[in-house]
mmCIF file with all atom_site columns, C-alpha atoms in Angstrom:
data_model
loop_
_atom_site.group_PDB
_atom_site.id
_atom_site.type_symbol
_atom_site.label_atom_id
_atom_site.label_alt_id
_atom_site.label_comp_id
_atom_site.label_asym_id
_atom_site.label_entity_id
_atom_site.label_seq_id
_atom_site.pdbx_PDB_ins_code
_atom_site.Cartn_x
_atom_site.Cartn_y
_atom_site.Cartn_z
_atom_site.occupancy
_atom_site.B_iso_or_equiv
_atom_site.pdbx_formal_charge
_atom_site.auth_seq_id
_atom_site.auth_comp_id
_atom_site.auth_asym_id
_atom_site.auth_atom_id
_atom_site.pdbx_PDB_model_num
ATOM 1   C CA . UNK A 1 1   ? 9.682   0.400   -20.472 1.00 55.00 ? 1   UNK A CA 1
ATOM 2   C CA . UNK A 1 2   ? 10.646  -2.952  -19.033 1.00 62.00 ? 2   UNK A CA 1
ATOM 3   C CA . UNK A 1 3   ? 9.912   -3.679  -15.400 1.00 60.00 ? 3   UNK A CA 1
ATOM 4   C CA . UNK A 1 4   ? 11.863  -6.124  -13.325 1.00 62.00 ? 4   UNK A CA 1
ATOM 5   C CA . UNK A 1 5   ? 9.590   -8.238  -11.191 1.00 66.00 ? 5   UNK A CA 1
ATOM 6   C CA . UNK A 1 6   ? 10.644  -8.255  -7.561  1.00 64.00 ? 6   UNK A CA 1
ATOM 7   C CA . UNK A 1 7   ? 11.461  -11.483 -5.703  1.00 65.00 ? 7   UNK A CA 1
ATOM 8   C CA . UNK A 1 8   ? 8.963   -10.348 -3.069  1.00 70.00 ? 8   UNK A CA 1
ATOM 9   C CA . UNK A 1 9   ? 6.017   -10.254 -5.503  1.00 66.00 ? 9   UNK A CA 1
ATOM 10  C CA . UNK A 1 10  ? 4.836   -13.785 -4.644  1.00 69.00 ? 10  UNK A CA 1
ATOM 11  C CA . UNK A 1 11  ? 5.053   -13.037 -0.930  1.00 74.00 ? 11  UNK A CA 1
ATOM 12  C CA . UNK A 1 12  ? 3.026   -9.872  -1.440  1.00 69.00 ? 12  UNK A CA 1
ATOM 13  C CA . UNK A 1 13  ? 0.363   -11.708 -3.457  1.00 74.00 ? 13  UNK A CA 1
ATOM 14  C CA . UNK A 1 14  ? 0.120   -14.301 -0.693  1.00 74.00 ? 14  UNK A CA 1
ATOM 15  C CA . UNK A 1 15  ? -0.549  -11.542 1.829   1.00 71.00 ? 15  UNK A CA 1
ATOM 16  C CA . UNK A 1 16  ? -3.087  -9.900  -0.471  1.00 74.00 ? 16  UNK A CA 1
ATOM 17  C CA . UNK A 1 17  ? -5.175  -13.069 -0.300  1.00 74.00 ? 17  UNK A CA 1
ATOM 18  C CA . UNK A 1 18  ? -5.516  -12.946 3.484   1.00 76.00 ? 18  UNK A CA 1
ATOM 19  C CA . UNK A 1 19  ? -5.012  -9.333  4.641   1.00 77.00 ? 19  UNK A CA 1
ATOM 20  C CA . UNK A 1 20  ? -7.078  -6.164  4.311   1.00 81.00 ? 20  UNK A CA 1
ATOM 21  C CA . UNK A 1 21  ? -4.265  -3.675  4.968   1.00 85.00 ? 21  UNK A CA 1
ATOM 22  C CA . UNK A 1 22  ? -0.667  -4.092  3.845   1.00 84.00 ? 22  UNK A CA 1
ATOM 23  C CA . UNK A 1 23  ? 2.040   -1.522  4.480   1.00 84.00 ? 23  UNK A CA 1
ATOM 24  C CA . UNK A 1 24  ? 5.149   -1.570  2.307   1.00 85.00 ? 24  UNK A CA 1
ATOM 25  C CA . UNK A 1 25  ? 8.049   0.432   3.660   1.00 83.00 ? 25  UNK A CA 1
ATOM 26  C CA . UNK A 1 26  ? 11.517  0.971   2.323   1.00 78.00 ? 26  UNK A CA 1
ATOM 27  C CA . UNK A 1 27  ? 14.129  3.512   1.464   1.00 72.00 ? 27  UNK A CA 1
ATOM 28  C CA . UNK A 1 28  ? 13.556  6.068   -1.277  1.00 72.00 ? 28  UNK A CA 1
ATOM 29  C CA . UNK A 1 29  ? 13.667  4.757   -4.842  1.00 66.00 ? 29  UNK A CA 1
ATOM 30  C CA . UNK A 1 30  ? 13.452  1.050   -3.942  1.00 65.00 ? 30  UNK A CA 1
ATOM 31  C CA . UNK A 1 31  ? 10.391  0.518   -6.137  1.00 62.00 ? 31  UNK A CA 1
ATOM 32  C CA . UNK A 1 32  ? 7.517   0.563   -3.631  1.00 75.00 ? 32  UNK A CA 1
ATOM 33  C CA . UNK A 1 33  ? 5.165   2.515   -5.883  1.00 66.00 ? 33  UNK A CA 1
ATOM 34  C CA . UNK A 1 34  ? 6.125   0.586   -9.017  1.00 66.00 ? 34  UNK A CA 1
ATOM 35  C CA . UNK A 1 35  ? 5.641   -2.730  -7.216  1.00 63.00 ? 35  UNK A CA 1
ATOM 36  C CA . UNK A 1 36  ? 2.152   -1.750  -6.071  1.00 64.00 ? 36  UNK A CA 1
ATOM 37  C CA . UNK A 1 37  ? 0.818   0.300   -8.946  1.00 68.00 ? 37  UNK A CA 1
ATOM 38  C CA . UNK A 1 38  ? 2.279   -1.550  -11.921 1.00 62.00 ? 38  UNK A CA 1
ATOM 39  C CA . UNK A 1 39  ? 3.522   -5.033  -11.073 1.00 64.00 ? 39  UNK A CA 1
ATOM 40  C CA . UNK A 1 40  ? 0.932   -6.061  -8.470  1.00 70.00 ? 40  UNK A CA 1
ATOM 41  C CA . UNK A 1 41  ? -2.061  -4.561  -10.276 1.00 69.00 ? 41  UNK A CA 1
ATOM 42  C CA . UNK A 1 42  ? -1.011  -6.363  -13.476 1.00 69.00 ? 42  UNK A CA 1
ATOM 43  C CA . UNK A 1 43  ? -0.753  -9.669  -11.584 1.00 69.00 ? 43  UNK A CA 1
ATOM 44  C CA . UNK A 1 44  ? -4.089  -9.220  -9.789  1.00 74.00 ? 44  UNK A CA 1
ATOM 45  C CA . UNK A 1 45  ? -5.857  -7.839  -12.863 1.00 79.00 ? 45  UNK A CA 1
ATOM 46  C CA . UNK A 1 46  ? -8.245  -5.798  -10.729 1.00 82.00 ? 46  UNK A CA 1
ATOM 47  C CA . UNK A 1 47  ? -9.335  -2.188  -10.933 1.00 87.00 ? 47  UNK A CA 1
ATOM 48  C CA . UNK A 1 48  ? -7.568  0.023   -8.452  1.00 86.00 ? 48  UNK A CA 1
ATOM 49  C CA . UNK A 1 49  ? -7.511  3.531   -7.062  1.00 91.00 ? 49  UNK A CA 1
ATOM 50  C CA . UNK A 1 50  ? -4.173  5.268   -6.621  1.00 93.00 ? 50  UNK A CA 1
ATOM 51  C CA . UNK A 1 51  ? -3.788  8.248   -4.290  1.00 95.00 ? 51  UNK A CA 1
ATOM 52  C CA . UNK A 1 52  ? -0.427  9.910   -3.686  1.00 93.00 ? 52  UNK A CA 1
ATOM 53  C CA . UNK A 1 53  ? 0.113   12.063  -0.639  1.00 95.00 ? 53  UNK A CA 1
ATOM 54  C CA . UNK A 1 54  ? 3.010   13.688  -2.456  1.00 92.00 ? 54  UNK A CA 1
ATOM 55  C CA . UNK A 1 55  ? 0.201   15.836  -3.855  1.00 96.00 ? 55  UNK A CA 1
ATOM 56  C CA . UNK A 1 56  ? -0.554  18.713  -1.452  1.00 96.00 ? 56  UNK A CA 1
ATOM 57  C CA . UNK A 1 57  ? -4.144  18.882  -2.719  1.00 96.00 ? 57  UNK A CA 1
ATOM 58  C CA . UNK A 1 58  ? -4.717  15.226  -1.786  1.00 96.00 ? 58  UNK A CA 1
ATOM 59  C CA . UNK A 1 59  ? -3.316  15.846  1.692   1.00 97.00 ? 59  UNK A CA 1
ATOM 60  C CA . UNK A 1 60  ? -5.708  18.767  2.109   1.00 97.00 ? 60  UNK A CA 1
ATOM 61  C CA . UNK A 1 61  ? -8.678  16.750  0.835   1.00 96.00 ? 61  UNK A CA 1
ATOM 62  C CA . UNK A 1 62  ? -7.936  13.924  3.289   1.00 96.00 ? 62  UNK A CA 1
ATOM 63  C CA . UNK A 1 63  ? -7.408  16.318  6.199   1.00 95.00 ? 63  UNK A CA 1
ATOM 64  C CA . UNK A 1 64  ? -10.879 17.727  5.576   1.00 95.00 ? 64  UNK A CA 1
ATOM 65  C CA . UNK A 1 65  ? -12.830 14.575  4.693   1.00 95.00 ? 65  UNK A CA 1
ATOM 66  C CA . UNK A 1 66  ? -10.607 11.485  4.607   1.00 96.00 ? 66  UNK A CA 1
ATOM 67  C CA . UNK A 1 67  ? -13.187 9.098   6.017   1.00 96.00 ? 67  UNK A CA 1
ATOM 68  C CA . UNK A 1 68  ? -15.780 10.086  3.434   1.00 96.00 ? 68  UNK A CA 1
ATOM 69  C CA . UNK A 1 69  ? -13.218 9.709   0.646   1.00 96.00 ? 69  UNK A CA 1
ATOM 70  C CA . UNK A 1 70  ? -12.136 6.244   1.817   1.00 94.00 ? 70  UNK A CA 1
ATOM 71  C CA . UNK A 1 71  ? -15.747 5.108   2.200   1.00 93.00 ? 71  UNK A CA 1
ATOM 72  C CA . UNK A 1 72  ? -16.610 6.315   -1.310  1.00 93.00 ? 72  UNK A CA 1
ATOM 73  C CA . UNK A 1 73  ? -13.896 4.320   -3.069  1.00 92.00 ? 73  UNK A CA 1
ATOM 74  C CA . UNK A 1 74  ? -15.430 1.267   -4.697  1.00 88.00 ? 74  UNK A CA 1
ATOM 75  C CA . UNK A 1 75  ? -12.448 -0.377  -6.395  1.00 88.00 ? 75  UNK A CA 1
ATOM 76  C CA . UNK A 1 76  ? -11.235 -3.635  -4.833  1.00 87.00 ? 76  UNK A CA 1
ATOM 77  C CA . UNK A 1 77  ? -7.684  -2.295  -4.468  1.00 87.00 ? 77  UNK A CA 1
ATOM 78  C CA . UNK A 1 78  ? -6.698  1.078   -3.009  1.00 90.00 ? 78  UNK A CA 1
ATOM 79  C CA . UNK A 1 79  ? -3.085  2.238   -3.081  1.00 90.00 ? 79  UNK A CA 1
ATOM 80  C CA . UNK A 1 80  ? -2.228  5.062   -0.687  1.00 94.00 ? 80  UNK A CA 1
ATOM 81  C CA . UNK A 1 81  ? 1.273   6.243   -1.535  1.00 91.00 ? 81  UNK A CA 1
ATOM 82  C CA . UNK A 1 82  ? 3.635   8.190   0.755   1.00 90.00 ? 82  UNK A CA 1
ATOM 83  C CA . UNK A 1 83  ? 1.424   7.846   3.850   1.00 90.00 ? 83  UNK A CA 1
ATOM 84  C CA . UNK A 1 84  ? 4.168   9.198   6.108   1.00 88.00 ? 84  UNK A CA 1
ATOM 85  C CA . UNK A 1 85  ? 3.276   12.630  4.725   1.00 90.00 ? 85  UNK A CA 1
ATOM 86  C CA . UNK A 1 86  ? -0.242  12.406  6.209   1.00 92.00 ? 86  UNK A CA 1
ATOM 87  C CA . UNK A 1 87  ? -0.226  10.286  9.394   1.00 88.00 ? 87  UNK A CA 1
ATOM 88  C CA . UNK A 1 88  ? -3.905  11.063  10.131  1.00 91.00 ? 88  UNK A CA 1
ATOM 89  C CA . UNK A 1 89  ? -4.862  8.770   7.243   1.00 92.00 ? 89  UNK A CA 1
ATOM 90  C CA . UNK A 1 90  ? -3.937  5.813   9.480   1.00 90.00 ? 90  UNK A CA 1
ATOM 91  C CA . UNK A 1 91  ? -6.662  6.733   11.973  1.00 90.00 ? 91  UNK A CA 1
ATOM 92  C CA . UNK A 1 92  ? -9.131  7.360   9.163   1.00 94.00 ? 92  UNK A CA 1
ATOM 93  C CA . UNK A 1 93  ? -8.342  3.988   7.628   1.00 91.00 ? 93  UNK A CA 1
ATOM 94  C CA . UNK A 1 94  ? -8.710  2.230   10.987  1.00 89.00 ? 94  UNK A CA 1
ATOM 95  C CA . UNK A 1 95  ? -12.165 3.760   11.387  1.00 91.00 ? 95  UNK A CA 1
ATOM 96  C CA . UNK A 1 96  ? -13.286 2.700   7.892   1.00 90.00 ? 96  UNK A CA 1
ATOM 97  C CA . UNK A 1 97  ? -11.965 -0.864  8.200   1.00 87.00 ? 97  UNK A CA 1
ATOM 98  C CA . UNK A 1 98  ? -13.487 -1.302  11.675  1.00 85.00 ? 98  UNK A CA 1
ATOM 99  C CA . UNK A 1 99  ? -16.822 0.086   10.491  1.00 88.00 ? 99  UNK A CA 1
ATOM 100 C CA . UNK A 1 100 ? -16.915 -2.343  7.575   1.00 83.00 ? 100 UNK A CA 1
ATOM 101 C CA . UNK A 1 101 ? -16.155 -5.209  9.941   1.00 79.00 ? 101 UNK A CA 1
ATOM 102 C CA . UNK A 1 102 ? -18.873 -4.132  12.419  1.00 83.00 ? 102 UNK A CA 1
ATOM 103 C CA . UNK A 1 103 ? -21.378 -3.911  9.583   1.00 81.00 ? 103 UNK A CA 1
ATOM 104 C CA . UNK A 1 104 ? -20.337 -7.395  8.477   1.00 69.00 ? 104 UNK A CA 1
ATOM 105 C CA . UNK A 1 105 ? -19.555 -6.012  5.068   1.00 63.00 ? 105 UNK A CA 1
ATOM 106 C CA . UNK A 1 106 ? -18.342 -8.685  2.702   1.00 57.00 ? 106 UNK A CA 1
ATOM 107 C CA . UNK A 1 107 ? -14.595 -9.024  2.560   1.00 53.00 ? 107 UNK A CA 1
ATOM 108 C CA . UNK A 1 108 ? -14.009 -6.047  0.341   1.00 61.00 ? 108 UNK A CA 1
ATOM 109 C CA . UNK A 1 109 ? -11.296 -3.575  -0.289  1.00 77.00 ? 109 UNK A CA 1
ATOM 110 C CA . UNK A 1 110 ? -7.606  -4.140  0.067   1.00 85.00 ? 110 UNK A CA 1
ATOM 111 C CA . UNK A 1 111 ? -5.602  -1.128  1.156   1.00 90.00 ? 111 UNK A CA 1
ATOM 112 C CA . UNK A 1 112 ? -1.931  -1.003  0.161   1.00 89.00 ? 112 UNK A CA 1
ATOM 113 C CA . UNK A 1 113 ? 0.008   1.742   1.906   1.00 90.00 ? 113 UNK A CA 1
ATOM 114 C CA . UNK A 1 114 ? 3.511   2.733   0.937   1.00 88.00 ? 114 UNK A CA 1
ATOM 115 C CA . UNK A 1 115 ? 5.899   4.905   2.831   1.00 85.00 ? 115 UNK A CA 1
ATOM 116 C CA . UNK A 1 116 ? 9.458   5.565   3.725   1.00 80.00 ? 116 UNK A CA 1
ATOM 117 C CA . UNK A 1 117 ? 11.049  3.443   6.385   1.00 60.00 ? 117 UNK A CA 1
ATOM 118 C CA . UNK A 1 118 ? 10.977  6.213   8.974   1.00 64.00 ? 118 UNK A CA 1
ATOM 119 C CA . UNK A 1 119 ? 10.560  4.754   12.439  1.00 46.00 ? 119 UNK A CA 1
ATOM 120 C CA . UNK A 1 120 ? 7.756   7.203   13.144  1.00 52.00 ? 120 UNK A CA 1
ATOM 121 C CA . UNK A 1 121 ? 5.710   5.679   10.324  1.00 62.00 ? 121 UNK A CA 1
ATOM 122 C CA . UNK A 1 122 ? 6.240   2.175   11.667  1.00 61.00 ? 122 UNK A CA 1
ATOM 123 C CA . UNK A 1 123 ? 5.408   3.287   15.202  1.00 67.00 ? 123 UNK A CA 1
ATOM 124 C CA . UNK A 1 124 ? 2.188   4.963   14.028  1.00 68.00 ? 124 UNK A CA 1
ATOM 125 C CA . UNK A 1 125 ? 1.217   1.969   11.907  1.00 69.00 ? 125 UNK A CA 1
ATOM 126 C CA . UNK A 1 126 ? 1.834   -0.516  14.701  1.00 67.00 ? 126 UNK A CA 1
ATOM 127 C CA . UNK A 1 127 ? -0.067  1.552   17.257  1.00 69.00 ? 127 UNK A CA 1
ATOM 128 C CA . UNK A 1 128 ? -2.984  2.720   15.125  1.00 67.00 ? 128 UNK A CA 1
ATOM 129 C CA . UNK A 1 129 ? -3.564  -0.382  13.000  1.00 67.00 ? 129 UNK A CA 1
ATOM 130 C CA . UNK A 1 130 ? -2.538  -3.049  15.515  1.00 62.00 ? 130 UNK A CA 1
ATOM 131 C CA . UNK A 1 131 ? -4.018  -6.420  14.585  1.00 64.00 ? 131 UNK A CA 1
ATOM 132 C CA . UNK A 1 132 ? -5.268  -5.129  11.239  1.00 69.00 ? 132 UNK A CA 1
ATOM 133 C CA . UNK A 1 133 ? -2.083  -4.756  9.215   1.00 71.00 ? 133 UNK A CA 1
ATOM 134 C CA . UNK A 1 134 ? 0.713   -6.720  7.607   1.00 73.00 ? 134 UNK A CA 1
ATOM 135 C CA . UNK A 1 135 ? 4.023   -4.892  7.202   1.00 78.00 ? 135 UNK A CA 1
ATOM 136 C CA . UNK A 1 136 ? 6.582   -5.641  4.492   1.00 78.00 ? 136 UNK A CA 1
ATOM 137 C CA . UNK A 1 137 ? 9.934   -3.963  3.983   1.00 74.00 ? 137 UNK A CA 1
ATOM 138 C CA . UNK A 1 138 ? 11.184  -3.579  0.421   1.00 72.00 ? 138 UNK A CA 1
ATOM 139 C CA . UNK A 1 139 ? 14.928  -3.518  -0.041  1.00 66.00 ? 139 UNK A CA 1
ATOM 140 C CA . UNK A 1 140 ? 16.827  -2.234  -3.094  1.00 64.00 ? 140 UNK A CA 1
ATOM 141 C CA . UNK A 1 141 ? 17.154  -4.625  -6.023  1.00 62.00 ? 141 UNK A CA 1
ATOM 142 C CA . UNK A 1 142 ? 19.007  -7.841  -5.297  1.00 58.00 ? 142 UNK A CA 1
ATOM 143 C CA . UNK A 1 143 ? 21.705  -9.118  -7.626  1.00 58.00 ? 143 UNK A CA 1
ATOM 144 C CA . UNK A 1 144 ? 19.428  -11.891 -8.929  1.00 63.00 ? 144 UNK A CA 1
ATOM 145 C CA . UNK A 1 145 ? 16.727  -9.310  -9.729  1.00 62.00 ? 145 UNK A CA 1
ATOM 146 C CA . UNK A 1 146 ? 19.180  -7.115  -11.592 1.00 59.00 ? 146 UNK A CA 1
ATOM 147 C CA . UNK A 1 147 ? 20.693  -10.044 -13.479 1.00 62.00 ? 147 UNK A CA 1
ATOM 148 C CA . UNK A 1 148 ? 17.201  -11.437 -14.165 1.00 68.00 ? 148 UNK A CA 1
ATOM 149 C CA . UNK A 1 149 ? 18.084  -14.882 -12.863 1.00 55.00 ? 149 UNK A CA 1
ATOM 150 C CA . UNK A 1 150 ? 16.416  -17.194 -10.430 1.00 50.00 ? 150 UNK A CA 1
ATOM 151 C CA . UNK A 1 151 ? 12.691  -16.668 -10.072 1.00 49.00 ? 151 UNK A CA 1
ATOM 152 C CA . UNK A 1 152 ? 12.572  -13.159 -11.446 1.00 41.00 ? 152 UNK A CA 1
ATOM 153 C CA . UNK A 1 153 ? 11.007  -12.403 -14.807 1.00 39.00 ? 153 UNK A CA 1
ATOM 154 C CA . UNK A 1 154 ? 10.244  -9.352  -16.887 1.00 35.00 ? 154 UNK A CA 1
ATOM 155 C CA . UNK A 1 155 ? 6.839   -7.775  -17.213 1.00 35.00 ? 155 UNK A CA 1
ATOM 156 C CA . UNK A 1 156 ? 6.030   -5.585  -20.180 1.00 27.00 ? 156 UNK A CA 1
#
């Protein structure tokens, strides 16, 4: 399967270098998960953990012990997909990130959150993770991405 690299990939990589939490929002089927789990991880060449809150079992696990789960993850990149389905994860993440900062933990762990562009998600993100998060909005493919012109390229 061929993947079309998004024009926003370079912008995302730039944010990865300076942020600890990045939220990527966008309409359904715009490529948020593919961008994070396949394109970005290939570019960064780092181990990652992927958790989808589409899975009811994952939602239940995080409702019961989300902080412990987040603290136990030791990969440098954590992708939390469909976070709008479990808003409490934002508070759990805030606690974990703040705790690491208080403990002067080395700059470790990047959290990439994806979710639909529902205003409630953005409101919760802005309120709960204020000052800790960078928000990007992913739009559907542009014409240059589809035609594979300009700065886009294919990844295999």
